[in-house]
mmCIF file of C-alpha atoms in Angstrom:
data_model
loop_
_atom_site.group_PDB
_atom_site.id
_atom_site.type_symbol
_atom_site.label_atom_id
_atom_site.label_comp_id
_atom_site.label_asym_id
_atom_site.label_seq_id
_atom_site.Cartn_x
_atom_site.Cartn_y
_atom_site.Cartn_z
ATOM 1 C CA LYS A 112 11.928 -22.827 -21.170
ATOM 2 C CA GLN A 113 9.627 -25.579 -20.114
ATOM 3 C CA GLU A 114 9.900 -28.226 -22.489
ATOM 4 C CA VAL A 115 7.550 -31.161 -22.173
ATOM 5 C CA THR A 116 8.140 -34.950 -23.325
ATOM 6 C CA GLN A 117 5.446 -37.807 -23.734
ATOM 7 C CA ILE A 118 6.067 -41.464 -24.301
ATOM 8 C CA PRO A 119 5.107 -43.165 -25.921
ATOM 9 C CA ALA A 120 3.637 -41.539 -29.040
ATOM 10 C CA ALA A 121 0.835 -43.892 -29.554
ATOM 11 C CA LEU A 122 -0.399 -46.952 -27.557
ATOM 12 C CA SER A 123 -2.854 -49.822 -29.071
ATOM 13 C CA VAL A 124 -3.661 -52.173 -26.388
ATOM 14 C CA PRO A 125 -6.333 -55.089 -26.210
ATOM 15 C CA GLU A 126 -8.948 -54.358 -23.843
ATOM 16 C CA GLY A 127 -8.672 -54.929 -19.848
ATOM 17 C CA GLU A 128 -4.960 -53.943 -20.114
ATOM 18 C CA ASN A 129 -3.431 -51.872 -17.932
ATOM 19 C CA LEU A 130 -1.523 -49.034 -18.900
ATOM 20 C CA VAL A 131 1.551 -46.473 -17.944
ATOM 21 C CA LEU A 132 1.789 -43.327 -19.539
ATOM 22 C CA ASN A 133 4.757 -41.257 -19.377
ATOM 23 C CA CYS A 134 5.341 -37.641 -19.093
ATOM 24 C CA SER A 135 8.633 -35.733 -18.498
ATOM 25 C CA PHE A 136 9.434 -31.991 -18.409
ATOM 26 C CA THR A 137 12.353 -30.086 -18.024
ATOM 27 C CA ASP A 138 11.951 -27.159 -15.577
ATOM 28 C CA SER A 139 11.336 -29.073 -12.313
ATOM 29 C CA ALA A 140 10.470 -26.005 -10.584
ATOM 30 C CA ILE A 141 6.178 -26.813 -11.229
ATOM 31 C CA TYR A 142 3.621 -25.465 -9.151
ATOM 32 C CA ASN A 143 1.361 -28.301 -10.298
ATOM 33 C CA LEU A 144 0.706 -30.502 -13.331
ATOM 34 C CA GLN A 145 -2.704 -31.324 -15.074
ATOM 35 C CA TRP A 146 -3.317 -34.965 -16.936
ATOM 36 C CA PHE A 147 -5.825 -34.715 -19.836
ATOM 37 C CA ARG A 148 -8.199 -36.241 -22.066
ATOM 38 C CA GLN A 149 -9.085 -34.948 -25.579
ATOM 39 C CA ASP A 150 -11.271 -37.070 -27.985
ATOM 40 C CA PRO A 151 -10.444 -36.329 -31.383
ATOM 41 C CA GLY A 152 -11.320 -32.880 -32.561
ATOM 42 C CA LYS A 153 -13.010 -32.075 -29.191
ATOM 43 C CA GLY A 154 -11.767 -29.576 -26.339
ATOM 44 C CA LEU A 155 -9.476 -30.668 -23.273
ATOM 45 C CA THR A 156 -11.063 -32.740 -20.324
ATOM 46 C CA SER A 157 -9.548 -32.203 -17.097
ATOM 47 C CA LEU A 158 -8.485 -35.792 -15.511
ATOM 48 C CA LEU A 159 -6.532 -35.451 -12.649
ATOM 49 C CA LEU A 160 -4.303 -32.348 -11.250
ATOM 50 C CA ILE A 161 -1.645 -32.745 -8.603
ATOM 51 C CA GLN A 162 -0.302 -30.386 -6.731
ATOM 52 C CA SER A 163 3.815 -29.804 -6.658
ATOM 53 C CA SER A 164 3.389 -30.821 -3.106
ATOM 54 C CA GLN A 165 1.675 -33.987 -3.610
ATOM 55 C CA ARG A 166 3.120 -37.406 -4.604
ATOM 56 C CA GLU A 167 -0.001 -38.691 -6.351
ATOM 57 C CA GLN A 168 -3.594 -38.575 -7.223
ATOM 58 C CA THR A 169 -6.333 -41.067 -7.810
ATOM 59 C CA SER A 170 -9.695 -40.726 -9.531
ATOM 60 C CA GLY A 171 -11.486 -44.193 -10.550
ATOM 61 C CA ARG A 172 -9.207 -46.392 -12.711
ATOM 62 C CA LEU A 173 -6.574 -43.847 -12.898
ATOM 63 C CA ASN A 174 -3.850 -42.925 -10.533
ATOM 64 C CA ALA A 175 -0.988 -39.829 -11.274
ATOM 65 C CA SER A 176 2.165 -40.020 -9.897
ATOM 66 C CA LEU A 177 4.388 -36.904 -9.411
ATOM 67 C CA ASP A 178 8.204 -36.866 -8.919
ATOM 68 C CA LYS A 179 9.329 -33.142 -9.465
ATOM 69 C CA SER A 180 12.609 -33.993 -8.583
ATOM 70 C CA SER A 181 13.297 -36.251 -11.478
ATOM 71 C CA GLY A 182 11.166 -34.070 -13.760
ATOM 72 C CA ARG A 183 8.836 -37.011 -14.214
ATOM 73 C CA SER A 184 4.861 -37.688 -13.661
ATOM 74 C CA THR A 185 2.988 -41.075 -14.777
ATOM 75 C CA LEU A 186 -0.300 -41.290 -15.517
ATOM 76 C CA TYR A 187 -1.921 -44.657 -14.900
ATOM 77 C CA ILE A 188 -4.833 -46.764 -16.122
ATOM 78 C CA ALA A 189 -6.312 -49.720 -14.998
ATOM 79 C CA ALA A 190 -8.312 -52.511 -16.415
ATOM 80 C CA SER A 191 -8.538 -50.164 -19.933
ATOM 81 C CA GLN A 192 -11.560 -50.068 -21.926
ATOM 82 C CA PRO A 193 -12.423 -49.089 -25.287
ATOM 83 C CA GLY A 194 -13.886 -45.811 -24.219
ATOM 84 C CA ASP A 195 -10.443 -44.693 -22.910
ATOM 85 C CA SER A 196 -9.421 -44.540 -26.358
ATOM 86 C CA ALA A 197 -8.573 -40.536 -26.940
ATOM 87 C CA THR A 198 -5.010 -38.676 -26.523
ATOM 88 C CA TYR A 199 -3.526 -37.904 -23.092
ATOM 89 C CA LEU A 200 -1.863 -35.148 -22.386
ATOM 90 C CA CYS A 201 0.042 -33.736 -19.713
ATOM 91 C CA ALA A 202 0.428 -30.262 -18.652
ATOM 92 C CA PRO A 203 2.531 -28.549 -15.868
ATOM 93 C CA THR A 204 2.707 -25.032 -14.675
ATOM 94 C CA ASN A 205 5.665 -23.215 -12.967
ATOM 95 C CA SER A 206 3.383 -20.833 -11.174
ATOM 96 C CA GLY A 207 -0.125 -20.310 -10.055
ATOM 97 C CA TYR A 208 -1.251 -17.912 -12.191
ATOM 98 C CA SER A 209 0.667 -19.287 -15.056
ATOM 99 C CA THR A 210 0.096 -21.175 -18.224
ATOM 100 C CA LEU A 211 0.337 -24.638 -18.890
ATOM 101 C CA THR A 212 2.926 -26.244 -20.792
ATOM 102 C CA PHE A 213 1.857 -29.285 -23.412
ATOM 103 C CA GLY A 214 3.674 -32.066 -25.135
ATOM 104 C CA LYS A 215 2.190 -33.755 -27.942
ATOM 105 C CA GLY A 216 0.100 -36.472 -25.855
ATOM 106 C CA THR A 217 0.143 -40.056 -26.323
ATOM 107 C CA MET A 218 -2.776 -41.347 -28.495
ATOM 108 C CA LEU A 219 -4.511 -44.443 -26.743
ATOM 109 C CA LEU A 220 -6.357 -47.368 -28.718
ATOM 110 C CA VAL A 221 -7.503 -49.816 -26.720
ATOM 111 C CA SER A 222 -10.084 -52.543 -29.056
ATOM 112 C CA PRO A 223 -12.227 -54.699 -27.726
ATOM 113 C CA GLU B 25 -22.545 -24.709 -12.768
ATOM 114 C CA THR B 26 -22.022 -23.665 -15.667
ATOM 115 C CA GLY B 27 -18.916 -25.009 -18.027
ATOM 116 C CA VAL B 28 -16.721 -22.983 -20.565
ATOM 117 C CA THR B 29 -18.187 -22.354 -23.470
ATOM 118 C CA GLN B 30 -16.842 -21.207 -27.114
ATOM 119 C CA SER B 31 -18.354 -19.887 -30.300
ATOM 120 C CA PRO B 32 -18.462 -20.508 -32.893
ATOM 121 C CA THR B 33 -17.819 -23.988 -33.220
ATOM 122 C CA HIS B 34 -16.446 -24.281 -36.842
ATOM 123 C CA LEU B 35 -15.383 -21.017 -39.003
ATOM 124 C CA ILE B 36 -14.007 -20.790 -42.329
ATOM 125 C CA LYS B 37 -12.101 -17.325 -43.734
ATOM 126 C CA THR B 38 -10.185 -16.528 -46.147
ATOM 127 C CA ARG B 39 -6.312 -15.137 -46.082
ATOM 128 C CA GLY B 40 -5.962 -11.413 -45.001
ATOM 129 C CA GLN B 41 -9.470 -11.765 -43.206
ATOM 130 C CA GLN B 42 -10.387 -10.858 -39.505
ATOM 131 C CA VAL B 43 -12.096 -13.181 -36.968
ATOM 132 C CA THR B 44 -12.972 -12.928 -33.489
ATOM 133 C CA LEU B 45 -13.798 -15.886 -31.437
ATOM 134 C CA ARG B 46 -15.756 -15.864 -27.808
ATOM 135 C CA CYS B 47 -15.286 -17.739 -25.058
ATOM 136 C CA SER B 48 -17.435 -17.808 -21.721
ATOM 137 C CA SER B 49 -16.057 -18.859 -18.600
ATOM 138 C CA GLN B 50 -16.933 -21.195 -16.233
ATOM 139 C CA SER B 51 -19.359 -19.437 -13.300
ATOM 140 C CA GLY B 52 -16.811 -18.203 -10.594
ATOM 141 C CA HIS B 53 -13.925 -18.378 -12.734
ATOM 142 C CA ASN B 54 -11.804 -14.848 -13.168
ATOM 143 C CA THR B 55 -8.937 -15.841 -15.319
ATOM 144 C CA VAL B 56 -9.217 -16.769 -19.001
ATOM 145 C CA SER B 57 -6.510 -17.823 -21.529
ATOM 146 C CA TRP B 58 -6.552 -18.799 -25.238
ATOM 147 C CA TYR B 59 -4.322 -21.829 -26.571
ATOM 148 C CA GLN B 60 -3.989 -22.547 -30.055
ATOM 149 C CA GLN B 61 -3.654 -26.502 -31.281
ATOM 150 C CA ALA B 62 -2.518 -27.267 -34.537
ATOM 151 C CA LEU B 63 -3.128 -30.780 -36.131
ATOM 152 C CA GLY B 64 -0.994 -33.413 -34.346
ATOM 153 C CA GLN B 65 0.307 -31.035 -31.557
ATOM 154 C CA GLY B 66 -0.546 -29.871 -28.332
ATOM 155 C CA PRO B 67 -1.756 -27.023 -27.284
ATOM 156 C CA GLN B 68 0.210 -23.552 -27.452
ATOM 157 C CA PHE B 69 -0.293 -20.592 -25.524
ATOM 158 C CA ILE B 70 -1.406 -17.588 -26.583
ATOM 159 C CA PHE B 71 -2.220 -15.035 -23.632
ATOM 160 C CA GLN B 72 -3.889 -15.227 -20.570
ATOM 161 C CA TYR B 73 -6.215 -12.612 -18.785
ATOM 162 C CA TYR B 74 -6.921 -12.159 -15.280
ATOM 163 C CA ARG B 75 -9.526 -9.513 -14.060
ATOM 164 C CA GLU B 76 -9.759 -7.875 -17.576
ATOM 165 C CA GLU B 77 -5.613 -7.041 -17.827
ATOM 166 C CA GLU B 78 -3.402 -9.405 -20.067
ATOM 167 C CA ASN B 79 -1.312 -11.326 -17.519
ATOM 168 C CA GLY B 80 0.789 -13.084 -19.756
ATOM 169 C CA ARG B 81 1.863 -13.824 -23.494
ATOM 170 C CA GLY B 82 3.294 -16.547 -25.286
ATOM 171 C CA ASN B 83 5.168 -16.404 -28.814
ATOM 172 C CA PHE B 84 2.824 -15.078 -31.116
ATOM 173 C CA PRO B 85 2.575 -11.731 -33.404
ATOM 174 C CA PRO B 86 1.105 -8.788 -31.987
ATOM 175 C CA ARG B 87 -2.141 -9.587 -34.758
ATOM 176 C CA PHE B 88 -3.607 -11.985 -31.901
ATOM 177 C CA SER B 89 -5.399 -9.667 -29.707
ATOM 178 C CA GLY B 90 -7.331 -10.409 -26.837
ATOM 179 C CA LEU B 91 -9.988 -9.051 -24.482
ATOM 180 C CA GLN B 92 -11.778 -9.862 -21.140
ATOM 181 C CA PHE B 93 -14.937 -8.548 -20.268
ATOM 182 C CA PRO B 94 -16.102 -7.510 -16.537
ATOM 183 C CA ASN B 95 -18.361 -10.755 -16.849
ATOM 184 C CA TYR B 96 -15.078 -12.807 -17.462
ATOM 185 C CA SER B 97 -15.751 -13.490 -20.607
ATOM 186 C CA SER B 98 -13.546 -13.464 -23.788
ATOM 187 C CA GLU B 99 -12.456 -12.603 -27.188
ATOM 188 C CA LEU B 100 -9.565 -13.484 -29.200
ATOM 189 C CA ASN B 101 -9.019 -11.523 -32.070
ATOM 190 C CA VAL B 102 -6.961 -12.473 -35.093
ATOM 191 C CA ASN B 103 -6.290 -9.892 -37.510
ATOM 192 C CA ALA B 104 -4.656 -10.735 -41.284
ATOM 193 C CA LEU B 105 -5.256 -14.069 -40.923
ATOM 194 C CA GLU B 106 -2.119 -16.383 -42.571
ATOM 195 C CA LEU B 107 -3.139 -20.127 -43.548
ATOM 196 C CA ASP B 108 -0.699 -21.303 -41.018
ATOM 197 C CA ASP B 109 -3.497 -19.812 -38.605
ATOM 198 C CA SER B 110 -5.959 -22.882 -39.414
ATOM 199 C CA ALA B 111 -6.276 -24.839 -36.251
ATOM 200 C CA LEU B 112 -8.292 -25.455 -33.254
ATOM 201 C CA TYR B 113 -8.586 -22.843 -30.828
ATOM 202 C CA LEU B 114 -9.525 -23.716 -27.341
ATOM 203 C CA CYS B 115 -10.430 -21.193 -24.486
ATOM 204 C CA ALA B 116 -9.795 -22.299 -20.668
ATOM 205 C CA SER B 117 -10.847 -20.867 -17.495
ATOM 206 C CA SER B 118 -9.650 -21.030 -13.864
ATOM 207 C CA LEU B 119 -10.345 -19.759 -10.381
ATOM 208 C CA ALA B 120 -7.198 -17.356 -9.680
ATOM 209 C CA GLU B 121 -7.072 -16.853 -5.608
ATOM 210 C CA LEU B 122 -3.697 -17.096 -2.921
ATOM 211 C CA GLU B 123 -4.779 -21.095 -1.878
ATOM 212 C CA GLY B 124 -4.356 -22.450 -5.541
ATOM 213 C CA PRO B 125 -4.878 -25.386 -6.827
ATOM 214 C CA TYR B 126 -5.519 -22.871 -10.077
ATOM 215 C CA GLU B 127 -7.244 -26.118 -11.873
ATOM 216 C CA GLN B 128 -7.963 -25.123 -15.871
ATOM 217 C CA TYR B 129 -11.126 -25.905 -17.272
ATOM 218 C CA PHE B 130 -11.136 -26.364 -21.628
ATOM 219 C CA GLY B 131 -13.921 -25.373 -23.680
ATOM 220 C CA PRO B 132 -14.920 -27.691 -26.740
ATOM 221 C CA GLY B 133 -12.591 -25.617 -28.985
ATOM 222 C CA THR B 134 -13.139 -23.686 -32.122
ATOM 223 C CA ARG B 135 -12.347 -25.038 -35.264
ATOM 224 C CA LEU B 136 -10.705 -22.149 -37.827
ATOM 225 C CA THR B 137 -9.615 -23.491 -41.517
ATOM 226 C CA VAL B 138 -8.139 -20.605 -43.415
ATOM 227 C CA THR B 139 -8.417 -20.678 -47.670
#
């Protein structure tokens, strides 16, 4: 059974800092891994998807890396802004049709 | 291109009642998954439908049931509601095809409160 852990659970930083959010998973036989953002009480917004054959993906100020063999992914946020404040969730899938397994997320607060 | 939509936005029910939540998949998607997210937790998988057939189920009792329609919209039904069913219910759609990558797109969720 896949289990996902995200560290830290919460993070508070001043605007402009570069951040690293960590995600680890127990079953390395994943098909892909998605990073999501969730604003309080809202649905999930897909940020990045990394396929198992890829090492990283970039979108704007976001960069996600994947080390399948060690069961780790990191989300790097450059030059953080107050609008980045949200909970960030990572979720691997273990087969193409399969489901996402989520951790509890990292709650990020960026202060002006 | 229309995103994933869910209705209603909020719902209050009494313990023992039944509820139906609805989801419209993103245009062109053939797979829908439902998740339950309790306060402070990550979403938990309930079940998935692919081309109107259940394609997988999480650790939820049979009183959680679903349907997927020919237009790929979906319903989640919960019978005999319990207080612990209070949560945000999320629907996600994706396009299942041989080449992947099976990226999943979520709707805004339905907040269910059971009193």
